[in-house]
mmCIF file of N, CA and C in Angstrom:
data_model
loop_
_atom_site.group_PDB
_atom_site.id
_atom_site.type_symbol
_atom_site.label_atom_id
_atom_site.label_comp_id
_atom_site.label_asym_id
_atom_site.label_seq_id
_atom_site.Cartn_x
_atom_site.Cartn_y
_atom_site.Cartn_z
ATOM 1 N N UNK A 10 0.808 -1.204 0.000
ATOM 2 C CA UNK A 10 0.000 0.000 0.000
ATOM 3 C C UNK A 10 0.850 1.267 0.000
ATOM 4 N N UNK A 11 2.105 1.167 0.338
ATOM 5 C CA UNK A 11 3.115 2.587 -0.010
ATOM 6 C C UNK A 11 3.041 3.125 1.658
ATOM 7 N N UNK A 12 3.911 4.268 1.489
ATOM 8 C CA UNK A 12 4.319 4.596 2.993
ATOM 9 C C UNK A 12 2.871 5.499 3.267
ATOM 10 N N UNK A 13 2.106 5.887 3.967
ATOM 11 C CA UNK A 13 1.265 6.363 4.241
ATOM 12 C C UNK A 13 1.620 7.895 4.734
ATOM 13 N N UNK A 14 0.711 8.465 5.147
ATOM 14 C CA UNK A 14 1.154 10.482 5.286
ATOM 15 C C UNK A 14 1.821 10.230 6.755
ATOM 16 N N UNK A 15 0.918 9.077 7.662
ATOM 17 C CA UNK A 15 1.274 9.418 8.848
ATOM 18 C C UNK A 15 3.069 8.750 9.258
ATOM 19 N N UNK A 16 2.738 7.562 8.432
ATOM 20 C CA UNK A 16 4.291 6.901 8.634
ATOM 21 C C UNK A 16 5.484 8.090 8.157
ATOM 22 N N UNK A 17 5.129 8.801 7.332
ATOM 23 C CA UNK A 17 6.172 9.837 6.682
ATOM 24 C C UNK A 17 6.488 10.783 7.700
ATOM 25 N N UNK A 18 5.388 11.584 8.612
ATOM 26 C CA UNK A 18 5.469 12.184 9.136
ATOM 27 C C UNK A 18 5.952 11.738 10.485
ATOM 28 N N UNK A 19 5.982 10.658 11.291
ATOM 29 C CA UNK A 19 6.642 10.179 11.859
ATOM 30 C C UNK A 19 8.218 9.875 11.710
ATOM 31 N N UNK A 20 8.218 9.412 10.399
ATOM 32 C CA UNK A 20 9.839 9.093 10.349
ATOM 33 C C UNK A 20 10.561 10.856 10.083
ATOM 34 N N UNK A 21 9.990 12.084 9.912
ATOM 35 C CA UNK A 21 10.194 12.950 9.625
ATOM 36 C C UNK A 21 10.344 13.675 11.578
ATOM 37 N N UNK A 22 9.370 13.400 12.049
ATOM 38 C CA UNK A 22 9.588 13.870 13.457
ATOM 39 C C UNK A 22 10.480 12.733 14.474
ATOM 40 N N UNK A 23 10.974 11.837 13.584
ATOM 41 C CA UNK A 23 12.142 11.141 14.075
ATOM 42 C C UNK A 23 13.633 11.840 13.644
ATOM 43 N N UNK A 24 13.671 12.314 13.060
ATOM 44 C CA UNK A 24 14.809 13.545 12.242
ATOM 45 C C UNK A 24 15.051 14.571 13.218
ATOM 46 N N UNK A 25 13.542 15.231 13.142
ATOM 47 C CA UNK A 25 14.072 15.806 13.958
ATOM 48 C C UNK A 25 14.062 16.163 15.484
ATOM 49 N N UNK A 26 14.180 14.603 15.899
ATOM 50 C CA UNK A 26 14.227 14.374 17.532
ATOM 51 C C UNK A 26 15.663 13.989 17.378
ATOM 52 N N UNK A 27 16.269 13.377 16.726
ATOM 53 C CA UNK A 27 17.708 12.925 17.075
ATOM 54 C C UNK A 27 18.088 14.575 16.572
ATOM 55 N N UNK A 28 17.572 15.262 15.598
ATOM 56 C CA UNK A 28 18.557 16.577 15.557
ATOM 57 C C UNK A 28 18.907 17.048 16.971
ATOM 58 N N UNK A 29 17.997 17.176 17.616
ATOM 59 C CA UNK A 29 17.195 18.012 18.747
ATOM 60 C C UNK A 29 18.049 17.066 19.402
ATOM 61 N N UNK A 30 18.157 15.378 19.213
ATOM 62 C CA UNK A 30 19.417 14.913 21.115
ATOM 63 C C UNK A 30 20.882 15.235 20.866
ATOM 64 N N UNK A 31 20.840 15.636 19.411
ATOM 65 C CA UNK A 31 22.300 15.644 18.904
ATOM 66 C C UNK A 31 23.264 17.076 20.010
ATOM 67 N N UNK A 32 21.991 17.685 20.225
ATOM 68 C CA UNK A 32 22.831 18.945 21.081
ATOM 69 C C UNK A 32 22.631 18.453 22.097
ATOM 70 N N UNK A 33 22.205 17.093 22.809
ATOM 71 C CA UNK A 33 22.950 17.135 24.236
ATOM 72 C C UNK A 33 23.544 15.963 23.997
ATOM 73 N N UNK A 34 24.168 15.596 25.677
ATOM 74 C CA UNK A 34 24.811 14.309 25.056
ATOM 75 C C UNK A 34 24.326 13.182 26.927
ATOM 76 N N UNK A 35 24.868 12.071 26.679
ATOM 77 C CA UNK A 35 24.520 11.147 27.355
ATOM 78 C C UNK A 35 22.887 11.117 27.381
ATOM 79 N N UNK A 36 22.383 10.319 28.623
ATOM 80 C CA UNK A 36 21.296 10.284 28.798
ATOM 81 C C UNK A 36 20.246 10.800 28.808
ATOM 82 N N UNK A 37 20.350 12.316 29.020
ATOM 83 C CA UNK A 37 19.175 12.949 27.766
ATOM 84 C C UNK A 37 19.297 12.911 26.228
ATOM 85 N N UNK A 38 20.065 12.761 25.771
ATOM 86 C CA UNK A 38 19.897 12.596 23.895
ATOM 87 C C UNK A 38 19.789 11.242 23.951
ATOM 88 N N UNK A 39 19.597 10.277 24.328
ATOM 89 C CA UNK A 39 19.364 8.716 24.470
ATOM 90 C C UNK A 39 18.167 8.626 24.919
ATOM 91 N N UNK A 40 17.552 9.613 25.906
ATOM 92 C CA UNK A 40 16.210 9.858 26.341
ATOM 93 C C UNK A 40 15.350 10.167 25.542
ATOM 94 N N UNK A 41 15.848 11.056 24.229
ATOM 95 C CA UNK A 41 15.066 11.458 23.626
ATOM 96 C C UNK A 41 14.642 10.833 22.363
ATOM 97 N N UNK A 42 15.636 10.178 21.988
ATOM 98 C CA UNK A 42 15.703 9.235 20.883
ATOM 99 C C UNK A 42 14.499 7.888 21.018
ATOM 100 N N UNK A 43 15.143 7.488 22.707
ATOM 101 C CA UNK A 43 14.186 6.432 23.013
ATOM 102 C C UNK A 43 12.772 6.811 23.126
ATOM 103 N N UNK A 44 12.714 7.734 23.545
ATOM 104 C CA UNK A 44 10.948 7.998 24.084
ATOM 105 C C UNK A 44 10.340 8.484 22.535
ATOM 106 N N UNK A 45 11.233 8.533 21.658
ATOM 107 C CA UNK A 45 10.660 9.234 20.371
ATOM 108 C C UNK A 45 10.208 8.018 19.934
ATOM 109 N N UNK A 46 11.278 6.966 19.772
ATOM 110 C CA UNK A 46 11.367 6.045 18.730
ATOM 111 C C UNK A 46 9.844 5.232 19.725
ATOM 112 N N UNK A 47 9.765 4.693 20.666
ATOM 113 C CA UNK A 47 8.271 4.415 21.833
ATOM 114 C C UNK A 47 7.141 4.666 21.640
ATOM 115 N N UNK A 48 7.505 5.957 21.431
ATOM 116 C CA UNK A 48 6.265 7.059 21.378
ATOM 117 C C UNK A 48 5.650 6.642 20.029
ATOM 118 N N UNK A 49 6.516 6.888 19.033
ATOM 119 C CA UNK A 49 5.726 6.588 17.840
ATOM 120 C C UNK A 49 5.415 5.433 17.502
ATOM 121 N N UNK A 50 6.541 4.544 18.062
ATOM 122 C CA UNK A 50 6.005 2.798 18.051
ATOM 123 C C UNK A 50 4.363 2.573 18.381
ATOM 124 N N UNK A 51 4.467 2.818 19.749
ATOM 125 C CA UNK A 51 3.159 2.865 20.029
ATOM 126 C C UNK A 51 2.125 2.938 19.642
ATOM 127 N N UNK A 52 1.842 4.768 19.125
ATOM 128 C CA UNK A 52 1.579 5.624 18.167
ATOM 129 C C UNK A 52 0.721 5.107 17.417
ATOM 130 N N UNK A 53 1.856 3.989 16.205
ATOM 131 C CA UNK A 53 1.241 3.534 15.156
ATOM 132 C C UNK A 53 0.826 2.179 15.614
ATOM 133 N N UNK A 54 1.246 1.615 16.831
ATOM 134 C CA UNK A 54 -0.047 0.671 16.949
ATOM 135 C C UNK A 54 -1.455 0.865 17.215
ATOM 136 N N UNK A 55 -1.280 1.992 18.186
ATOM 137 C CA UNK A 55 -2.944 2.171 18.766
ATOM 138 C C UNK A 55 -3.298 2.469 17.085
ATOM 139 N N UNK A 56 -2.708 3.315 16.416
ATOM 140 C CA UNK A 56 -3.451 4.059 15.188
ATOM 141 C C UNK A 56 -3.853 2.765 14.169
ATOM 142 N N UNK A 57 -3.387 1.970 13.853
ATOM 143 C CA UNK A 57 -3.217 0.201 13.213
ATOM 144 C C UNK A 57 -4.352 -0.428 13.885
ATOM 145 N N UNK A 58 -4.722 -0.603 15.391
ATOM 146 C CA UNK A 58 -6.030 -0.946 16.037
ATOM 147 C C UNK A 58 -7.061 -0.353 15.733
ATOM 148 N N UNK A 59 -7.367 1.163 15.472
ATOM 149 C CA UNK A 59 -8.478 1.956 15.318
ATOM 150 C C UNK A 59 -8.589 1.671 14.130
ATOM 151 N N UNK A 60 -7.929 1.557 13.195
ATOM 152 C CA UNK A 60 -7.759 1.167 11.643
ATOM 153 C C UNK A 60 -8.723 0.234 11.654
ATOM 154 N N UNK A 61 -8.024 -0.971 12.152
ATOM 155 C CA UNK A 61 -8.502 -2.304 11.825
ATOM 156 C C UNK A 61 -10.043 -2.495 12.438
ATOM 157 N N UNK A 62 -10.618 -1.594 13.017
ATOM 158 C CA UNK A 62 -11.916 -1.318 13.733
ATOM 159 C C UNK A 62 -12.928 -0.845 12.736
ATOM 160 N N UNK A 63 -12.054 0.198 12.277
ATOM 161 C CA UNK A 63 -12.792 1.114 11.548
ATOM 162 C C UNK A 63 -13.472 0.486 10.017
ATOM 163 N N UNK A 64 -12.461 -0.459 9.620
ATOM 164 C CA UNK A 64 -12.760 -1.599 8.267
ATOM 165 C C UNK A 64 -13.668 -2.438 8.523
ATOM 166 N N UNK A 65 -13.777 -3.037 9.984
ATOM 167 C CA UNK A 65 -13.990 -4.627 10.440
ATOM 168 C C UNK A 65 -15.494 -3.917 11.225
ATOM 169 N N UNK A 66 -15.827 -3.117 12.363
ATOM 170 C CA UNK A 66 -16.642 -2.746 12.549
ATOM 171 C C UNK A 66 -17.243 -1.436 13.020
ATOM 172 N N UNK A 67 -17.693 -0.240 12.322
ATOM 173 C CA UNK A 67 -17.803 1.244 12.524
ATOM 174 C C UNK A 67 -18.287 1.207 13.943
ATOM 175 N N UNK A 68 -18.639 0.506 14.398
ATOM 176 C CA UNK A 68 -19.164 0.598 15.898
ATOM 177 C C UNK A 68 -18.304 0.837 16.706
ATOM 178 N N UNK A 69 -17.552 0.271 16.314
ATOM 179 C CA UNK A 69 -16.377 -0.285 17.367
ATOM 180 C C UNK A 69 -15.209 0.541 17.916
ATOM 181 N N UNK A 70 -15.147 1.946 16.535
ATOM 182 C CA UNK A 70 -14.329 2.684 16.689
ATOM 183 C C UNK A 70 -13.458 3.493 17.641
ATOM 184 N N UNK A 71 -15.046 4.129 17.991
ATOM 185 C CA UNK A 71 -14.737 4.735 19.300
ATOM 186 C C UNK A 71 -14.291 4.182 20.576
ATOM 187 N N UNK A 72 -14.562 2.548 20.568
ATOM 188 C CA UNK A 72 -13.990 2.079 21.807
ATOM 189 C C UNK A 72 -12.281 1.954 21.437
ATOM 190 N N UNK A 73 -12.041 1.794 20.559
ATOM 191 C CA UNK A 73 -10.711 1.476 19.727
ATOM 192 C C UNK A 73 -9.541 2.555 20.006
ATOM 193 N N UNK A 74 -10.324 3.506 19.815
ATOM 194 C CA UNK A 74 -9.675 4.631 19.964
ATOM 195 C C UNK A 74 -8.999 5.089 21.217
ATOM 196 N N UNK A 75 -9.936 4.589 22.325
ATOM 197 C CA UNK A 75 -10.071 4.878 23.801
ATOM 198 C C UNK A 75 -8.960 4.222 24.169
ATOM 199 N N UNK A 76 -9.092 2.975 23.745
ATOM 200 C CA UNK A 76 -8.087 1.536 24.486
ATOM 201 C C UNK A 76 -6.810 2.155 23.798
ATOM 202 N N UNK A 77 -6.323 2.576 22.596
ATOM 203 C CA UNK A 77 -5.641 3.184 21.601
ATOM 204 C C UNK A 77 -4.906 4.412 22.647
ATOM 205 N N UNK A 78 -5.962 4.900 23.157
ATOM 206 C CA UNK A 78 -5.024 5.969 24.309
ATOM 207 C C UNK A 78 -4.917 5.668 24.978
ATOM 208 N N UNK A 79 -5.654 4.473 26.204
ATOM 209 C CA UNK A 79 -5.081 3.840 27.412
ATOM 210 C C UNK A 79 -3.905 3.451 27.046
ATOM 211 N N UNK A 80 -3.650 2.682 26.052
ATOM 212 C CA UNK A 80 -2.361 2.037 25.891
ATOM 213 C C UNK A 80 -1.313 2.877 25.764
ATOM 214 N N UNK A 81 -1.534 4.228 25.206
ATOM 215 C CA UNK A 81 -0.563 5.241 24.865
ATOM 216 C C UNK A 81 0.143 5.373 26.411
ATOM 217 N N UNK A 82 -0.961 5.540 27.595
ATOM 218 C CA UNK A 82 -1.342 6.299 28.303
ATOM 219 C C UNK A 82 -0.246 5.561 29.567
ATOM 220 N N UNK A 83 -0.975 3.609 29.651
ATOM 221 C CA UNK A 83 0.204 2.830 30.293
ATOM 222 C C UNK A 83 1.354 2.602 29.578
ATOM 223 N N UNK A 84 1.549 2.547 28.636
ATOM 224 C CA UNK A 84 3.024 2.475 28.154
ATOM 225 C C UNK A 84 4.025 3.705 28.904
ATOM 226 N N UNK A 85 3.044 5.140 28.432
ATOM 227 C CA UNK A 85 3.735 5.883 29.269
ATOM 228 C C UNK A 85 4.059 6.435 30.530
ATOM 229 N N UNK A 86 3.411 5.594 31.589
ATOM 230 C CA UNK A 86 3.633 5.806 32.845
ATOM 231 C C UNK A 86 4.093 4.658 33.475
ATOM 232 N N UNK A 87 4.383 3.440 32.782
ATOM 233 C CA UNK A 87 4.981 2.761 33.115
ATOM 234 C C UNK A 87 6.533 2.685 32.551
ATOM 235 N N UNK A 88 6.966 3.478 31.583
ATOM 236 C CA UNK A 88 8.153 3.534 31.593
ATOM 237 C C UNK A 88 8.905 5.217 32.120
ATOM 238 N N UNK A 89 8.145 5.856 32.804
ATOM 239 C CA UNK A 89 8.371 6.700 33.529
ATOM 240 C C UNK A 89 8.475 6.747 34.905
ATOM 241 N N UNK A 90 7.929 5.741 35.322
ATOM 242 C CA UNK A 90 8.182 4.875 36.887
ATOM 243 C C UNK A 90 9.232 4.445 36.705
ATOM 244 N N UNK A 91 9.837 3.685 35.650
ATOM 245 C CA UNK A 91 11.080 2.638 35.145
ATOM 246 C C UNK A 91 12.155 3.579 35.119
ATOM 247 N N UNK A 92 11.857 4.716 34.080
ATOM 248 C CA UNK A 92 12.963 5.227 33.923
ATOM 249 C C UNK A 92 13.756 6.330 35.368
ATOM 250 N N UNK A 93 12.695 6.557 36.144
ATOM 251 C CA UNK A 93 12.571 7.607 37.236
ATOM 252 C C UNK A 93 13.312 6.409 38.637
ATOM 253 N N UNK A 94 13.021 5.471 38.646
ATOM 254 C CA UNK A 94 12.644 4.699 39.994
ATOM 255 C C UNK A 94 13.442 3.496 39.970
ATOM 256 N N UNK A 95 14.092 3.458 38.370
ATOM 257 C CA UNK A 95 15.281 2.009 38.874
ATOM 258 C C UNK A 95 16.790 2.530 37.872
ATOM 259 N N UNK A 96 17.196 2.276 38.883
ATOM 260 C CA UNK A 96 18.678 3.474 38.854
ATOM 261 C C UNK A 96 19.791 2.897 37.207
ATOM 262 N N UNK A 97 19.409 1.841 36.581
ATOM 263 C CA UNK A 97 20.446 1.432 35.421
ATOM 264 C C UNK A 97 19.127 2.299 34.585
ATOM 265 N N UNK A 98 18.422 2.139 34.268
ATOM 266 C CA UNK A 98 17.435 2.918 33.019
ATOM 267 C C UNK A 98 17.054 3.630 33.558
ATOM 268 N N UNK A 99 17.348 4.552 34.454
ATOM 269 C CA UNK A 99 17.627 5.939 34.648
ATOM 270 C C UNK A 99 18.996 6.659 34.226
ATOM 271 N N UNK A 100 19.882 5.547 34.571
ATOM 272 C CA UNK A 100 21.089 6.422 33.593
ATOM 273 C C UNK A 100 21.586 6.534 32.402
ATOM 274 N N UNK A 101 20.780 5.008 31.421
ATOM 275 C CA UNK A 101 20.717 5.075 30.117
ATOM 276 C C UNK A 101 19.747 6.182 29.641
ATOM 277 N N UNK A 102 18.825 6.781 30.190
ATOM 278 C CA UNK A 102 17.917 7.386 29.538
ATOM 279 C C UNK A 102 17.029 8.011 30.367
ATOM 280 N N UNK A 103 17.599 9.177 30.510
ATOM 281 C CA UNK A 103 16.911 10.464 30.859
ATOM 282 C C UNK A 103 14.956 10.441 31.000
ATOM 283 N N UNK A 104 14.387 10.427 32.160
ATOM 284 C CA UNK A 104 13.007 10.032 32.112
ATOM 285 C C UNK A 104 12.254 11.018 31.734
ATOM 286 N N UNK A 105 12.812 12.813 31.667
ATOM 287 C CA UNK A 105 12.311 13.710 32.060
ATOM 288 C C UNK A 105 12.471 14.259 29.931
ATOM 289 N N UNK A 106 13.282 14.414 29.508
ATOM 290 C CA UNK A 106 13.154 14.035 28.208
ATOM 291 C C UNK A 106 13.032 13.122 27.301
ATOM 292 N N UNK A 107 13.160 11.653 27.737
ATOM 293 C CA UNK A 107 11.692 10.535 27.431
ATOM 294 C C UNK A 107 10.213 11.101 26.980
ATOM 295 N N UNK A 108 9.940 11.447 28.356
ATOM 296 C CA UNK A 108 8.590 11.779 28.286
ATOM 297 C C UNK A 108 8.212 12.696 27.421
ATOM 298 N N UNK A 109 8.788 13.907 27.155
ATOM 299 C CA UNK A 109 8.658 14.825 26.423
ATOM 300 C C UNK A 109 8.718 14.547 24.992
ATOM 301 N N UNK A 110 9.484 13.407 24.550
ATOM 302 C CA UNK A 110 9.626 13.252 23.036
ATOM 303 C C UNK A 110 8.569 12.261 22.816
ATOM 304 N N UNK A 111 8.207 11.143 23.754
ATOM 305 C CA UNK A 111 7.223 10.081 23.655
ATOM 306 C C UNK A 111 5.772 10.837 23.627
ATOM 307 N N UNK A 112 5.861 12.067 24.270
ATOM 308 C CA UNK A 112 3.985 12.998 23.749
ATOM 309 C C UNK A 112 4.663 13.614 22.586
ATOM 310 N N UNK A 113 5.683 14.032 22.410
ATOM 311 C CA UNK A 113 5.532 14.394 20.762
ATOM 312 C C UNK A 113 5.303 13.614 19.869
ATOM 313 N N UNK A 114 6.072 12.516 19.827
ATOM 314 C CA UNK A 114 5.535 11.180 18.964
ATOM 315 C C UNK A 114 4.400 11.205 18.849
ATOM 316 N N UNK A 115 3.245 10.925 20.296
ATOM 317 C CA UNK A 115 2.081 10.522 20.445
ATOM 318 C C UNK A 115 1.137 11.669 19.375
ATOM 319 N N UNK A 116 1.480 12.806 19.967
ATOM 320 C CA UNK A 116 0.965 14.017 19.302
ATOM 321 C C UNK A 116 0.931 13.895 17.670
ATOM 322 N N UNK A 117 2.200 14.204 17.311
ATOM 323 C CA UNK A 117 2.409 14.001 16.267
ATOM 324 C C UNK A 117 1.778 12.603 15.036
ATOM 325 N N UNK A 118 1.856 11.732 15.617
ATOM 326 C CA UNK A 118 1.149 10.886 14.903
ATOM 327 C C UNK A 118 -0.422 11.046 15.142
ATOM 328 N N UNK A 119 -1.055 11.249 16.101
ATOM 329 C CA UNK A 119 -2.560 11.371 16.272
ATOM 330 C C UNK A 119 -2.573 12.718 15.663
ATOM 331 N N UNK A 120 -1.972 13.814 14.863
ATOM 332 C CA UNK A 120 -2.466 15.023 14.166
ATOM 333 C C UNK A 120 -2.299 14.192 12.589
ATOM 334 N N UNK A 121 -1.494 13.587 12.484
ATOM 335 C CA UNK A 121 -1.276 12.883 10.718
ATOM 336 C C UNK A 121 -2.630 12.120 10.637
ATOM 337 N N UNK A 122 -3.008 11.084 11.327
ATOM 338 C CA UNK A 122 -3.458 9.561 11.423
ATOM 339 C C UNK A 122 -4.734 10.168 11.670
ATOM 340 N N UNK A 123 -5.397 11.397 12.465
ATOM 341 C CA UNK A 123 -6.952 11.437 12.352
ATOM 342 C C UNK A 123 -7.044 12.693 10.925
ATOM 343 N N UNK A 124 -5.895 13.328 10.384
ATOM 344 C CA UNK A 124 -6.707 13.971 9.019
ATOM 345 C C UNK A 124 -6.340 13.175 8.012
ATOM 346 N N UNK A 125 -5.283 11.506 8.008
ATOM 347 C CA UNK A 125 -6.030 10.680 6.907
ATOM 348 C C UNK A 125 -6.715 9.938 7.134
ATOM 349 N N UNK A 126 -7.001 9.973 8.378
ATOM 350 C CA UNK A 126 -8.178 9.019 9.060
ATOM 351 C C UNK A 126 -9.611 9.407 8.156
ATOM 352 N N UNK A 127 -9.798 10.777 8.460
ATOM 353 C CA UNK A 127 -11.020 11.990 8.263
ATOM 354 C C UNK A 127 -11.285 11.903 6.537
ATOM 355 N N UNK A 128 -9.861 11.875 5.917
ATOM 356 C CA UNK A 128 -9.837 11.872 4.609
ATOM 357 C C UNK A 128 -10.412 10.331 4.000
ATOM 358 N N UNK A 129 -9.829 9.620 4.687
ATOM 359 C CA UNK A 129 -10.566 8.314 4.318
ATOM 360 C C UNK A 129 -12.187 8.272 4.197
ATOM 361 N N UNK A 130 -12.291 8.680 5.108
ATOM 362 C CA UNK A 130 -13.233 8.142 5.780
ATOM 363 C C UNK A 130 -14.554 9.234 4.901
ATOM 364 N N UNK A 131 -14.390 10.047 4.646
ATOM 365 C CA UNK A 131 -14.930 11.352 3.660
ATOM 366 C C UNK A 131 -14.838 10.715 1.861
ATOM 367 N N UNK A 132 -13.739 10.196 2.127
ATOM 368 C CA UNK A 132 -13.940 9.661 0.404
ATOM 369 C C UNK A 132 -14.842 8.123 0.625
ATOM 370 N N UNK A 133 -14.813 7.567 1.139
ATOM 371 C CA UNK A 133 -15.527 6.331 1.198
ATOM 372 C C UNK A 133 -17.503 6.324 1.412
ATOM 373 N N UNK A 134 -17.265 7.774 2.102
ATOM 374 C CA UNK A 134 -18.636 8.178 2.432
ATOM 375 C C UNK A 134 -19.471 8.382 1.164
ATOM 376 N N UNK A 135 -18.831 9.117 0.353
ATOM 377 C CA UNK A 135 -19.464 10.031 -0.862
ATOM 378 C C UNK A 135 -19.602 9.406 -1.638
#
C-alpha cells in the first residue's frame, strides 16, 4: 500500500528528535531518541487498532480509539516509573526528556493519522 502520510510524518519527526538529542549528550539525547522512537512505536499501533476497527466494525471505533489511548497512556507511565525509579534505566535514559519526546511522537502521529483518518473516511462516504 506505499508509505502512508502518517508513517512519513513520523519518520520525519524522528529527524528531527535525534537533531534536537544531537545537542545534548549522554542520557538525555538517548532519552530522547528512546521515548521518540516508543512514542511513535506505540503511536502507530494504537493508530493500526483503530484502523482495523474502523474496516472490520464502525461501531467499534470509538472504543478502539479509547483503548488506543489507554495504551498510549500505560506504556507511558509505566516507563516513567522505570525510567525515574530504577537506577540502570535511569542512567541510560533520561526520564524527564523521554517523556517529552514520547507525547511528541504521540501528538504528532494522532495530528497525521486522524486527518487521513477523516480523509478516508470522507472519500468512502461520498
Amino acid at each position: 500500500t506505499g508509505m502512508t502520510r502518517t508513517t512519513l510524518g513520523i519518520l520525519i519527526g524522528l529527524v528531527l528528535a535525534v537533531i534536537v538529542a544531537a545537542r545534548y549528550e549522554g542520557a538525555l539525547s538517548a532519552g530522547i531518541v528512546g521515548g521518540y522512537l516508543l512514542g511513535g512505536t506505540i503511536a502507530l499501533l494504537a493508530i493500526g487498532w483503530q484502523r482495523h476497527w474502523l474496516r472490520v466494525d464502525l461501531s467499534r471505533a470509538f472504543r478502539a480509539t479509547l483503548e488506543g489511548f489507554m495504551m498510549k497512556l500505560g506504556v507511558a507511565l509505566l516507563a516513567a516509573v522505570t525510567l525515574r525509579f530504577v537506577p540502570p534505566a535511569g542512567e541510560a535514559l533520561d526520564w524527564r526528556g523521554f517523556l517529552v519526546a514520547y507525547a511528541s511522537a504521540s501528538l504528532l502521529a494522532m495530528l497525521f493519522a486522524t486527518a487521513e483518518t477523516t480523509r478516508a473516511l470522507k472519500e468512502s462516504l461520498l
